[in-house]
Short mmCIF file of C-alpha atoms in Angstrom, two decimals:
data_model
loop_
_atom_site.label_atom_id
_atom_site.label_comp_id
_atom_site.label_asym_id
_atom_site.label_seq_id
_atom_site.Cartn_x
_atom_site.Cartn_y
_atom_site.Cartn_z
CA UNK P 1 0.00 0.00 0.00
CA UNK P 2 2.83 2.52 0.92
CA UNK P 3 4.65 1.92 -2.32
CA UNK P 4 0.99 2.80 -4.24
CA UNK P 5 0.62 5.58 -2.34
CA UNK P 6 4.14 6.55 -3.23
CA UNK P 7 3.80 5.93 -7.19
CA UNK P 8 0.42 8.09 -7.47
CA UNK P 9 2.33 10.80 -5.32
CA UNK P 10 5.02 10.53 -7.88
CA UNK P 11 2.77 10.25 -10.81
CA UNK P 12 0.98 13.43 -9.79
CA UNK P 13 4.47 14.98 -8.80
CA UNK P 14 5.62 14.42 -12.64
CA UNK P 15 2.41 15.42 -14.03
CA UNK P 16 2.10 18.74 -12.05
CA UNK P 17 5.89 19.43 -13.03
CA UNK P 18 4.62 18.91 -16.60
CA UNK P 19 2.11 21.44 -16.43
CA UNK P 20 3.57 23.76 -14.99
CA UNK P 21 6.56 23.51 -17.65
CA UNK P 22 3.70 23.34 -20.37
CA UNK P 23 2.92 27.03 -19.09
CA UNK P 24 6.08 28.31 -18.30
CA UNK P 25 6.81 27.58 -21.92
CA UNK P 26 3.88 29.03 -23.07
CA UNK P 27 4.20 32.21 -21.06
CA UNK P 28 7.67 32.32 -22.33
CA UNK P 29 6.83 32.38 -25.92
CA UNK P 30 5.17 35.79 -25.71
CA UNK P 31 8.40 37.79 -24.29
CA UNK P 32 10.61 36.96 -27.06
CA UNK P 33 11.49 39.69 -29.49
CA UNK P 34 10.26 42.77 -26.83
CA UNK P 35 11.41 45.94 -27.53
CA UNK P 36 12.07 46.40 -23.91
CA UNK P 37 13.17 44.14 -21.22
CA UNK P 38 9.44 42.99 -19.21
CA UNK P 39 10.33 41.01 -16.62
CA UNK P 40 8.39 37.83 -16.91
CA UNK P 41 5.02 36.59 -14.99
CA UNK P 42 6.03 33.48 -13.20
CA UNK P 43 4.19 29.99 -13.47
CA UNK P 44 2.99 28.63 -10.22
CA UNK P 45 -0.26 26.01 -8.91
CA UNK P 46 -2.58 25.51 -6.32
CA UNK P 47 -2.55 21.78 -4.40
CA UNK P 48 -4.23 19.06 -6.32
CA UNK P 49 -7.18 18.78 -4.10
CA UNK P 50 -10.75 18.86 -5.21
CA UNK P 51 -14.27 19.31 -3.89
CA UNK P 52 -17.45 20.97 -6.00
CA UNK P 53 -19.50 23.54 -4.67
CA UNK P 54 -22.77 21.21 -4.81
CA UNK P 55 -21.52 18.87 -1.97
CA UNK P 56 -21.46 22.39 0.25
CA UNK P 57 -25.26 22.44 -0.20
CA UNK P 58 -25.34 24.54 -3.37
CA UNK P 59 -28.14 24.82 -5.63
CA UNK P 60 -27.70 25.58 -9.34
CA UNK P 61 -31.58 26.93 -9.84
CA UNK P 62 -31.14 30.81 -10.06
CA UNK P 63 -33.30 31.35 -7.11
CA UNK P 64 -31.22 29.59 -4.13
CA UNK P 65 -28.81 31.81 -2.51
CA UNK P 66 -25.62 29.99 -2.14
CA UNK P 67 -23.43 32.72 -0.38
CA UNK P 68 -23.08 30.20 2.54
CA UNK P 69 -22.07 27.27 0.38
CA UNK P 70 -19.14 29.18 -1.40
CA UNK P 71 -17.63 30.17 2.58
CA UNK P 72 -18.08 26.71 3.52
CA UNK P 73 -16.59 25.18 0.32
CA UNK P 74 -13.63 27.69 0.71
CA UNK P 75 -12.90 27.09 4.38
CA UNK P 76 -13.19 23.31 4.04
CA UNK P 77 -10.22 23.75 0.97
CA UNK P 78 -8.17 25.70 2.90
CA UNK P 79 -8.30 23.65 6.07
CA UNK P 80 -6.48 21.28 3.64
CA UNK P 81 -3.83 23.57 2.43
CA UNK P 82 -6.17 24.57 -0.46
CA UNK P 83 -6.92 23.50 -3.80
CA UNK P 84 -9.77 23.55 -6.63
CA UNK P 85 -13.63 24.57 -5.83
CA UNK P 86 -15.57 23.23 -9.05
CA UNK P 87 -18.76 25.01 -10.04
CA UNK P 88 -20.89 22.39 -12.06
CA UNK P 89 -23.37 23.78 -14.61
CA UNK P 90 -26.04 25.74 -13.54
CA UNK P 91 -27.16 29.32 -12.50
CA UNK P 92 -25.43 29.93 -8.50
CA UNK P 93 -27.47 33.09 -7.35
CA UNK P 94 -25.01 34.56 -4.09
CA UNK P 95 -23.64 36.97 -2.27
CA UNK P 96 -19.73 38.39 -2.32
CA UNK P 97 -17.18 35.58 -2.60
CA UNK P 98 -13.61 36.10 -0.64
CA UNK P 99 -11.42 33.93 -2.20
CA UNK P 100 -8.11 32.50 0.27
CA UNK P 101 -4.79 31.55 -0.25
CA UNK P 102 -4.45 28.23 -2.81
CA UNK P 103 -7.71 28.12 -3.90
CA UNK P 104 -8.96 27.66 -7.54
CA UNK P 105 -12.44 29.13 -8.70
CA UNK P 106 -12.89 26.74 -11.44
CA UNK P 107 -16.24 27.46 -13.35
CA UNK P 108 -17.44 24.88 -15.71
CA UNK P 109 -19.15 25.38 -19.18
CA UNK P 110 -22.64 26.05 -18.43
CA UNK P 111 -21.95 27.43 -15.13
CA UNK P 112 -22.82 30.77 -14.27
CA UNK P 113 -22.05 32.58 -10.92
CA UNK P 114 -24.51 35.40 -10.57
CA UNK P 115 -24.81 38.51 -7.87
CA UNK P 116 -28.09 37.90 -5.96
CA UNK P 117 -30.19 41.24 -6.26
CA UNK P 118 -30.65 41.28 -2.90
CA UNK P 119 -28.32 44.57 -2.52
CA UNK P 120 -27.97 44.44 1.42
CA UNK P 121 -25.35 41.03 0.77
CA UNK P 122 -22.98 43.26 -0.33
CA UNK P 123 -23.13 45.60 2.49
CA UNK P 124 -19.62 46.53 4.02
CA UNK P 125 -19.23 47.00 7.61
CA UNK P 126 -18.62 50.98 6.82
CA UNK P 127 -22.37 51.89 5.78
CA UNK P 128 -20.47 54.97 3.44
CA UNK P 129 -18.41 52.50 1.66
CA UNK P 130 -18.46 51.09 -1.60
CA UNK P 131 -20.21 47.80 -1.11
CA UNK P 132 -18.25 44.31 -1.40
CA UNK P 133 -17.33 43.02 -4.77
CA UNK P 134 -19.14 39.59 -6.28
CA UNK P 135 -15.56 37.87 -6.09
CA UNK P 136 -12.76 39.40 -4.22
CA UNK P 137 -9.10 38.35 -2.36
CA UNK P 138 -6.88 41.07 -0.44
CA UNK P 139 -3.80 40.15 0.74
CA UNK P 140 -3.90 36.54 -0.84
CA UNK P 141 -1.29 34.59 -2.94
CA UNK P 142 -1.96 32.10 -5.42
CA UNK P 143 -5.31 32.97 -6.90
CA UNK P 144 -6.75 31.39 -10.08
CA UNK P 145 -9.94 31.99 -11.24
CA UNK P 146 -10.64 29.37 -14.66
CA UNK P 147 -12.60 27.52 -16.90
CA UNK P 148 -15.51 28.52 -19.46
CA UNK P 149 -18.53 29.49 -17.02
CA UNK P 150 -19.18 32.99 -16.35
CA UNK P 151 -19.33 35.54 -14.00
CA UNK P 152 -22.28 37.70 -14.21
CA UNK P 153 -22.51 41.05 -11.37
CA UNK P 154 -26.06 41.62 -12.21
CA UNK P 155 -25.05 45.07 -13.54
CA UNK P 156 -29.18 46.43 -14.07
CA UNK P 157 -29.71 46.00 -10.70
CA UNK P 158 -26.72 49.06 -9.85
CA UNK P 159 -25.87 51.09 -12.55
CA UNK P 160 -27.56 54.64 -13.32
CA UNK P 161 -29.18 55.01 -16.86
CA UNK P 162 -29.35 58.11 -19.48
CA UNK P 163 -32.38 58.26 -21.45
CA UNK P 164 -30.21 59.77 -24.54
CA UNK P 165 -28.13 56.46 -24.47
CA UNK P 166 -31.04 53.85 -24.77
CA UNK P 167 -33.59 52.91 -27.30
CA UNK P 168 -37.48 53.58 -26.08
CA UNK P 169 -38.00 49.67 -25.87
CA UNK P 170 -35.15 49.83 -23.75
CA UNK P 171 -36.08 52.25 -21.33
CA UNK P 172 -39.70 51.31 -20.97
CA UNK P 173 -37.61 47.84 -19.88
CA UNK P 174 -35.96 50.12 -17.25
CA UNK P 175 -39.14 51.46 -16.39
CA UNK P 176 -40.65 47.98 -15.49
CA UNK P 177 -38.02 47.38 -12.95
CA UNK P 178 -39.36 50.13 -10.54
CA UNK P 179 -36.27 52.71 -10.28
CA UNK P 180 -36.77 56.95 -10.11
CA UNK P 181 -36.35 59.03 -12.61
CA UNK P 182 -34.99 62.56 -12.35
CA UNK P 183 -33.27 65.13 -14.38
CA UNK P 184 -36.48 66.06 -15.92
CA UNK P 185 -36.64 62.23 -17.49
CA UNK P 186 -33.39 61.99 -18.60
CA UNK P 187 -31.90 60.00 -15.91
CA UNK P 188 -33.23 56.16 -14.39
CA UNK P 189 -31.36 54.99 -11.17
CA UNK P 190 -32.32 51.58 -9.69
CA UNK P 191 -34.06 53.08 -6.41
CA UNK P 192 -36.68 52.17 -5.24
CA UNK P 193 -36.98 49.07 -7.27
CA UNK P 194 -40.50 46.32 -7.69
CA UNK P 195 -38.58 43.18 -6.36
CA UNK P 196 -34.77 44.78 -4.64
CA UNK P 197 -34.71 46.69 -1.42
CA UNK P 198 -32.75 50.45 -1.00
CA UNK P 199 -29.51 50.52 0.80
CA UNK P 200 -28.53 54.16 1.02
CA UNK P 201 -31.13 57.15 1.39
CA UNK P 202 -30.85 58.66 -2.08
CA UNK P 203 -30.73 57.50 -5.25
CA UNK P 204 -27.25 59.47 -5.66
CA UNK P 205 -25.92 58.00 -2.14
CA UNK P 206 -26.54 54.53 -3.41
CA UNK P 207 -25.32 54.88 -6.85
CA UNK P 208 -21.95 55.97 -5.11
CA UNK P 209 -21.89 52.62 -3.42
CA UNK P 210 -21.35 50.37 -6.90
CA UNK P 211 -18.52 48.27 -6.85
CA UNK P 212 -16.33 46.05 -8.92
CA UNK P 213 -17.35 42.96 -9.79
CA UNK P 214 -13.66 40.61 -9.56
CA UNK P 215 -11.82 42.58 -7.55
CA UNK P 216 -8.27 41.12 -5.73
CA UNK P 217 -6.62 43.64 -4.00
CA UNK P 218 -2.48 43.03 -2.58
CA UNK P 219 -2.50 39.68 -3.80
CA UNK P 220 0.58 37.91 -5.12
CA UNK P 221 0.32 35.69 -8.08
CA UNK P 222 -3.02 35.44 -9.58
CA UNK P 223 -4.69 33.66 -12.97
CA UNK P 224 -7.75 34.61 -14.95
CA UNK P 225 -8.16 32.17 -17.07
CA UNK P 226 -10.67 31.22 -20.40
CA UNK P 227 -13.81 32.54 -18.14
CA UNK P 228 -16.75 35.64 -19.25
CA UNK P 229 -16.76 38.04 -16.80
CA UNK P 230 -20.07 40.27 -17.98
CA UNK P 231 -22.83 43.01 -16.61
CA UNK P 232 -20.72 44.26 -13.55
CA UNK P 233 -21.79 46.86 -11.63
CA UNK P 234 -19.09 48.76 -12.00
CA UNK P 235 -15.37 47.51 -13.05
CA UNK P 236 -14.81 43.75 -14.36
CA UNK P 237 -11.77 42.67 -13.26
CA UNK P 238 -9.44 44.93 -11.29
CA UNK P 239 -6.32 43.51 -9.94
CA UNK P 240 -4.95 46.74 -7.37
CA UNK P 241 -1.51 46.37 -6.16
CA UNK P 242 -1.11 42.77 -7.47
CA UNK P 243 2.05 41.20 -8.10
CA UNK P 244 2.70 38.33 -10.73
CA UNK P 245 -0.85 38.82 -12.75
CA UNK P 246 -1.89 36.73 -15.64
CA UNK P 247 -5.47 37.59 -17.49
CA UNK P 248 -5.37 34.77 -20.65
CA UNK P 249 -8.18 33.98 -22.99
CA UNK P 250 -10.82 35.75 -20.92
CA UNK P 251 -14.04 37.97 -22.82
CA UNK P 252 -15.62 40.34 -20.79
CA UNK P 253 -18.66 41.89 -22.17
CA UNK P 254 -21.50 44.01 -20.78
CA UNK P 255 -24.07 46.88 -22.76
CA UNK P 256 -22.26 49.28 -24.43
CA UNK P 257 -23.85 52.31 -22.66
CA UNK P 258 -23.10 51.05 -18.83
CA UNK P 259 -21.93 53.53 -16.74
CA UNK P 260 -18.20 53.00 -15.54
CA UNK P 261 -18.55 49.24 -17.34
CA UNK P 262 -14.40 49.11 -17.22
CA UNK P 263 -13.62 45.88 -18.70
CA UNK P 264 -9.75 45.06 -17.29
CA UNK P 265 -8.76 48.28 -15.43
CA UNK P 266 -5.08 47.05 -14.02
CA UNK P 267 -4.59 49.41 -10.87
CA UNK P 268 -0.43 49.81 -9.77
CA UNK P 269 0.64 45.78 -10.43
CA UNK P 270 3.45 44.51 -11.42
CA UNK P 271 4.55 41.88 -13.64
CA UNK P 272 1.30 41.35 -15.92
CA UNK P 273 0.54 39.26 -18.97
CA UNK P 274 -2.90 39.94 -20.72
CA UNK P 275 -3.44 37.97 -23.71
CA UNK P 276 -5.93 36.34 -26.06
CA UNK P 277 -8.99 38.03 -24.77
CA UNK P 278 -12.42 39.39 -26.31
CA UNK P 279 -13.70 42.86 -24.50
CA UNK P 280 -17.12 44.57 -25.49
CA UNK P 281 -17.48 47.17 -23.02
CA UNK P 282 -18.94 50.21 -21.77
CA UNK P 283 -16.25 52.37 -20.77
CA UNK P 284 -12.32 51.70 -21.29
CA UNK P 285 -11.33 48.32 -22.28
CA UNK P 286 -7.76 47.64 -21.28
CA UNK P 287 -6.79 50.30 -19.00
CA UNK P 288 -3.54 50.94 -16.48
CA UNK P 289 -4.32 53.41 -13.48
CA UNK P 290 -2.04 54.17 -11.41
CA UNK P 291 -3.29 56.11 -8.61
CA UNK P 292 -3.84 59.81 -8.08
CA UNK P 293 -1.54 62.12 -6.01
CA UNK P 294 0.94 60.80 -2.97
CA UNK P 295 -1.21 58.12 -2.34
CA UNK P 296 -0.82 56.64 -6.28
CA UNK P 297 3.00 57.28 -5.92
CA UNK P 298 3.24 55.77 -2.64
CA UNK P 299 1.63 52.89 -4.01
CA UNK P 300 4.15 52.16 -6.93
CA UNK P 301 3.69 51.99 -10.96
CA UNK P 302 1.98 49.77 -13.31
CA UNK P 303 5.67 48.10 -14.52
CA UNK P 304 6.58 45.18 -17.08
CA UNK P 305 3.11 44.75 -18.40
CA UNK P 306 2.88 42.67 -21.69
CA UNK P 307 -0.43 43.26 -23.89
CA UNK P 308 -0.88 40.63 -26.73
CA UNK P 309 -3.49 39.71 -28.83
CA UNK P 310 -6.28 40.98 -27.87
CA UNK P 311 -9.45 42.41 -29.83
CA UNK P 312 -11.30 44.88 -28.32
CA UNK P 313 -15.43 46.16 -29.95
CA UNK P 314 -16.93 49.01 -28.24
CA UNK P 315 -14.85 50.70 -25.83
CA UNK P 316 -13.90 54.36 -24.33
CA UNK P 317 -10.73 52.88 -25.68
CA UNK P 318 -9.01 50.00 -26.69
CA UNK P 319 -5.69 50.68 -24.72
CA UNK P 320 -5.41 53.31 -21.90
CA UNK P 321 -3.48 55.47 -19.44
CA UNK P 322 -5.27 56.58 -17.24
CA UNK P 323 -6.55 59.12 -15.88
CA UNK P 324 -4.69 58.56 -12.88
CA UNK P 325 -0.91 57.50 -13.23
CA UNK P 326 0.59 58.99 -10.27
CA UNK P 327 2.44 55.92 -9.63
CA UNK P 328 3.88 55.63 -12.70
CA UNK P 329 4.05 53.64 -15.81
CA UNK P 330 6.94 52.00 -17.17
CA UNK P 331 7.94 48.80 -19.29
CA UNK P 332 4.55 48.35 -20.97
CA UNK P 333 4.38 46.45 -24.33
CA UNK P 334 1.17 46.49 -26.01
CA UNK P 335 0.91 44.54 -29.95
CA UNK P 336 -0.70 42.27 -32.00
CA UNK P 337 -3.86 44.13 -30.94
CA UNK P 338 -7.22 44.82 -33.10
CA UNK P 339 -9.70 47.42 -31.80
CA UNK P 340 -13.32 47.21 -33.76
CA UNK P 341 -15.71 50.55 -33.12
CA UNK P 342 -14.39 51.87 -30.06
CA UNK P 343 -14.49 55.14 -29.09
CA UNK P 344 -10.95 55.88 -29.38
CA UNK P 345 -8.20 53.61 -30.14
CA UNK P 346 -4.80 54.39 -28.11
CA UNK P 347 -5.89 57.18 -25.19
CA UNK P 348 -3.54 58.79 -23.07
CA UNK P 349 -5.85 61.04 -20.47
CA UNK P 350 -4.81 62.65 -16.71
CA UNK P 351 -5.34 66.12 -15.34
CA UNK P 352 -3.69 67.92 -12.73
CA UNK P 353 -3.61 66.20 -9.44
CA UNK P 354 -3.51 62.73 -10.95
CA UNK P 355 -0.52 62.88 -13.03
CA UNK P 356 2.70 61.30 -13.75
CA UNK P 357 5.95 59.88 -15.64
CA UNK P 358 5.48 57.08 -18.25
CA UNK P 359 8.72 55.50 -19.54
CA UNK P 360 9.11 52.48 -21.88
CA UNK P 361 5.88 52.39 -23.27
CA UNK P 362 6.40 50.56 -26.43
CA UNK P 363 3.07 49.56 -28.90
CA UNK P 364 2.87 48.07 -31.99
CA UNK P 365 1.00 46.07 -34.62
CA UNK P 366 -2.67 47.34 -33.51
CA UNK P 367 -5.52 47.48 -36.11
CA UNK P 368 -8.38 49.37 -35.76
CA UNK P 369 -11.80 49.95 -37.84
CA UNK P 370 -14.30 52.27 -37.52
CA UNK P 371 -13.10 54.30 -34.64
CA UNK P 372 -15.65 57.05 -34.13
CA UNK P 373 -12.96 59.63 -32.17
CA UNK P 374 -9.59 59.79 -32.34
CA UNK P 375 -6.99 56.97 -33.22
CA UNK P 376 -4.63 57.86 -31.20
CA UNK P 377 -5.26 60.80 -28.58
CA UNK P 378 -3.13 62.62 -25.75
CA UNK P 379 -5.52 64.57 -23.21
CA UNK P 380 -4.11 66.72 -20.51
CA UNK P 381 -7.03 68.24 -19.44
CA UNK P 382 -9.00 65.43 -18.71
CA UNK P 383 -11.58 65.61 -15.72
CA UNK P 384 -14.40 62.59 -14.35
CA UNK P 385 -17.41 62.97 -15.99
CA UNK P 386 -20.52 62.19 -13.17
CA UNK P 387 -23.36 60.41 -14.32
CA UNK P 388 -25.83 63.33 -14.37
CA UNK P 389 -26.55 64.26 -17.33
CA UNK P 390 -26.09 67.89 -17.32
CA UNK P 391 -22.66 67.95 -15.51
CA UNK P 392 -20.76 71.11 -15.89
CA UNK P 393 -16.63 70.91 -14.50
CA UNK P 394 -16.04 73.40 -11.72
CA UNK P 395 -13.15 75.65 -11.72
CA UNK P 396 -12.41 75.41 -15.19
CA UNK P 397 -9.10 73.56 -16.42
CA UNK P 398 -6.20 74.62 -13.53
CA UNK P 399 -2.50 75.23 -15.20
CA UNK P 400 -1.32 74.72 -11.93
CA UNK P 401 -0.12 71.94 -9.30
CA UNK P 402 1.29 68.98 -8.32
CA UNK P 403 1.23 65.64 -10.40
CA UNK P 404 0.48 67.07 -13.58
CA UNK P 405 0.67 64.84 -16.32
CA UNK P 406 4.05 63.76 -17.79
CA UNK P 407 3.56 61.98 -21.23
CA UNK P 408 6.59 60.56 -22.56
CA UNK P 409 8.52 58.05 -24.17
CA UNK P 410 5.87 56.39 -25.69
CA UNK P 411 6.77 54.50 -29.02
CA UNK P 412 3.90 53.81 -31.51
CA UNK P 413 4.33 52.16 -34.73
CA UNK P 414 2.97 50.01 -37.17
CA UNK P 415 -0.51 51.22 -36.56
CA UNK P 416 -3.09 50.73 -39.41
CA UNK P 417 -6.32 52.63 -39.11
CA UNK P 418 -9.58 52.53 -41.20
CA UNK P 419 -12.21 55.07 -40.96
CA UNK P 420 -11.69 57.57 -38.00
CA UNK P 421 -12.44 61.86 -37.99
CA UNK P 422 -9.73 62.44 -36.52
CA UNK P 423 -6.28 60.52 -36.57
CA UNK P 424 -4.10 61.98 -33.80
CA UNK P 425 -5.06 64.51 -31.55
CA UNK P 426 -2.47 65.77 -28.09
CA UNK P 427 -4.49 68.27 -26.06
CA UNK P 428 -2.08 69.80 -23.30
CA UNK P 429 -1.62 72.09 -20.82
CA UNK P 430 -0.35 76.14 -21.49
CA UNK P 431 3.41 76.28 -20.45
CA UNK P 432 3.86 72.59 -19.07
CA UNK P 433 5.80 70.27 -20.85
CA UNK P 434 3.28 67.59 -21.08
CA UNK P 435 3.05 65.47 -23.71
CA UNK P 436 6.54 64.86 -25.07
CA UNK P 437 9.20 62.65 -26.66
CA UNK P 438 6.30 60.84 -28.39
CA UNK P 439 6.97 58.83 -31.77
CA UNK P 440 4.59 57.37 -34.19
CA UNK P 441 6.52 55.28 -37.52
CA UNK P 442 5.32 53.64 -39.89
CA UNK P 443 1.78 53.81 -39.48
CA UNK P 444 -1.20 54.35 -41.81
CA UNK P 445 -4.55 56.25 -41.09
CA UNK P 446 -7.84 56.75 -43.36
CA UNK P 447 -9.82 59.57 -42.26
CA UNK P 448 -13.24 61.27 -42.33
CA UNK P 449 -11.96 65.10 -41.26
CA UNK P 450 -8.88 65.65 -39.86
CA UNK P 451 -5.51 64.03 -40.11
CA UNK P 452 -3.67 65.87 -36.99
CA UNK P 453 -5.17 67.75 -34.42
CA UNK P 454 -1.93 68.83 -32.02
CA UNK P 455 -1.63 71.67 -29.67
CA UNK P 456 1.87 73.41 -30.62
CA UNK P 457 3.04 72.47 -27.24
CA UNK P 458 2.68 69.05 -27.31
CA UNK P 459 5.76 67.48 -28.88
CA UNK P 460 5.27 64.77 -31.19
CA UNK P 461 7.56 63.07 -33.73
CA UNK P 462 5.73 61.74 -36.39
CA UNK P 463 7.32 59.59 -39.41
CA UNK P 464 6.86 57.62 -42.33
CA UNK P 465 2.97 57.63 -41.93
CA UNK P 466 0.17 58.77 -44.17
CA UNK P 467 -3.11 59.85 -43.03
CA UNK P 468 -5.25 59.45 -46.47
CA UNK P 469 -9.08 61.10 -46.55
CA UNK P 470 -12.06 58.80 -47.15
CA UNK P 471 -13.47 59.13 -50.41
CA UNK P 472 -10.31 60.61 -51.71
CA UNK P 473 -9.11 58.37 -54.54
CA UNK P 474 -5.65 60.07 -54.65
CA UNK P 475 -3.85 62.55 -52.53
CA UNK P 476 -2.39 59.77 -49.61
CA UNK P 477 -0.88 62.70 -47.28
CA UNK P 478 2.67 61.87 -45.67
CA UNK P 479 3.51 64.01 -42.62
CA UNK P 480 6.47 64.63 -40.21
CA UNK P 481 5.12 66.09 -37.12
CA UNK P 482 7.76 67.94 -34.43
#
């Protein structure tokens, strides 16, 4: 018996070294040929034990809440040193999720983990705060979060909507739900909803309280893998001050109008590979924040990020800084990227107060259609937009401060753009150096009205790359921009 027992241990020893090799080499295979050195994400596991969620008492009906069976499921894994919580098909209606050290969220296909609408599960201890996220892990190590279920926040139940954004089927839908209307009819909230009970006073109180929907916090070494994360109240996935990061083969996906629907917002981490995944989104799609003020810097910089094949639809953007980068940004590598009717297709945004440096910021091989803003677009002056629909910025732009933004060495080439109005556009600030030491090669854009749209203090270098009007059969337009 003890030699069986040793043979299976060293089966499962050679097949978990396999594995893990299997990945390593994969991982590998996307940092050759970088036009900066990005220190690698690291390969590691969780322990080979495994239990399913159903045995916990969990019920796959979409009425059952099953908050209780997740805790107990987790617990019971990491009594044993952790391991791999399977979700079997079927709709798991619950309450926030705090995933522990070791432990493996494995979803199967046909599973779907949904945020009960029962708003008063989220509730944090702090009745002011924002309320807990669907699936969350703060100071954890060795997170993964896998398979081909999905992860669905229940987004209606949160999110503010504008009437100017939806169709009238759609907001006669929003109507049914309950909810109050203000801003002389051109605002819904969901307060005071038919079937969901208020958990803040005012409509505005409790629309401050949204959250994000995967949210791990200080955690070291952490996968995302092949899952749909969709419909989140607020962000999708947001890994803050994370360390060893890898987001592979994941689509996130929620109505193109949803109010702060972030789809991968990565928050001051370090060491990060995203690759091979499908975003439809309302706001940004791939996005690196790094804090605003001391509290960003004191937190550190978004550093050796890899970006790599990814395709991004409807976006704010299809890669972004930003808006707060106080930390810092340095050694990112974005290519091998398509962007299909977002917004805008390489942003750049901060303001005074939330600024800072970016350094190594290399990006190449990105194809984009039908961009209905800018292709590629450097704003200075950028300031939150509230969800009211008649919000007016107080104060007007200020010229003066502390961590003002500091674009620079960013290196863009290789870019080939179909149908946008405007190609390139750098908005900065009077007498600050902000936008600078910026260089787009080789690069092609088709346009609908203007090629370049540059403040003459912003500095960029632009070479061997035509900008070419639609509808003009001749006339391709080369420019050097200093």
């Amino acid at each position: 018996m003890n030699r069986l027992i040793t043979s299976l241990f060293i089966a499962f020893a050679a097949t978990t070294a396999m594995a893990q090799a299997t990945a390593e080499e994969a991982y590998s295979s996307y940092y050759e040929n970088l036009p900066v050195d990005v220190q690698q994400v690291n390969v590691f596991d969780v322990p080979a034990h495994e239990m399913k969620l159903t045995d916990f008492g969990a019920v796959g009906d979409g009425k059952t809440i099953n908050t209780e069976a997740f805790a107990r499921a987790i617990s019971a894994l990491t009594k044993q040193g952790g391991g791999t919580l399977i979700v079997p098909q079927g709709i798991y209606m619950t309450g926030p999720i705090a995933l522990k050290d070791n432990i493996r969220l494995h979803l199967e296909r046909g599973a779907i983990v949904m945020a009960s609408e029962d708003k008063r599960l989220f509730l944090n201890k702090d009745p002011k705060a924002r309320v807990r996220p669907l699936v969350s892990a703060s100071k954890r190590r060795n997170i993964m979060i896998t398979g081909e279920g999905c992860i669905d926040g229940n987004g209606a139940q949160w999110r503010p909507v504008k009437r100017q954004k939806v169709s009238d089927v759609e907001w006669k839908q929003f109507l049914k739900m309950g909810g109050t209307v203000t801003d002389e009819g051109q605002l819904w909230f969901p307060f005071n909803l038919k079937h969901a009970e208020n958990i803040a006073d005012t409509p505005e109180a409790q629309e401050n309280m949204r959250a994000d929907l995967l949210r791990l916090t200080d955690c070291e070494n952490v996968v995302i893998e092949g899952i749909t994360v969709q419909n989140s109240p607020r962000f999708h996935v947001h890994p803050v001050r994370c360390k060893n990061v890898v987001i592979n083969g994941v689509t996130v996906r929620c109505p193109w109008n949803a109010q702060n629907g972030d789809a991968i917002d990565i928050s001051n981490c370090q060491r990060v590979l995203i690759v091979n995944s499908i975003i439809d989104a309302g706001d940004d799609g791939i996005c690196m924040k790094g804090g605003s003020g001391q509290q960003g810097l004191e937190d550190g910089p978004c550093e050796d990020v890899l970006i790599e094949d990814n395709t991004v639809y409807h976006a704010h953007g299809g890669f972004v800084i930003g808006s707060d980068v106080s930390g810092g940004m340095n050694r990112i590598v974005v290519r091998r990227c398509r962007f299909s009717d977002t917004d805008t297709g390489l942003r750049f945004k901060s303001g005074i107060g939330r600024g800072g440096k970016t350094e190594n910021i290399f990006i190449s091989d990105i194809v984009m259609t039908d961009i209905t803003q800018q292709a590629i677009v450097f704003e200075c002056t950028y300031v939150d937009r509230k969800y009211a629909v008649n919000t007016k910025d107080e104060g007007g732009i200020k010229t003066q401060g502390s961590f003002a933004p500091d674009f620079r060495d960013i290196h863009i080439s290789d870019v080939v753009c179909h149908n946008v109005p405007v190609a390139i556009k750098a908005v900065g600030l009077p007498d600050m150096k902000c936008v600078s030491d910026i260089h787009i090669t080789n690069s092609h854009f088709t346009y609908s009205s203007k090629a370049c749209d540059i403040d003459p203090h912003c500095l960029l270098d632009i070479e061997q790359t035509t900008f070419t009007k639609l509808g003009s059969a001749i006339g391709n337009e080369s420019a050097t921009a200093n």
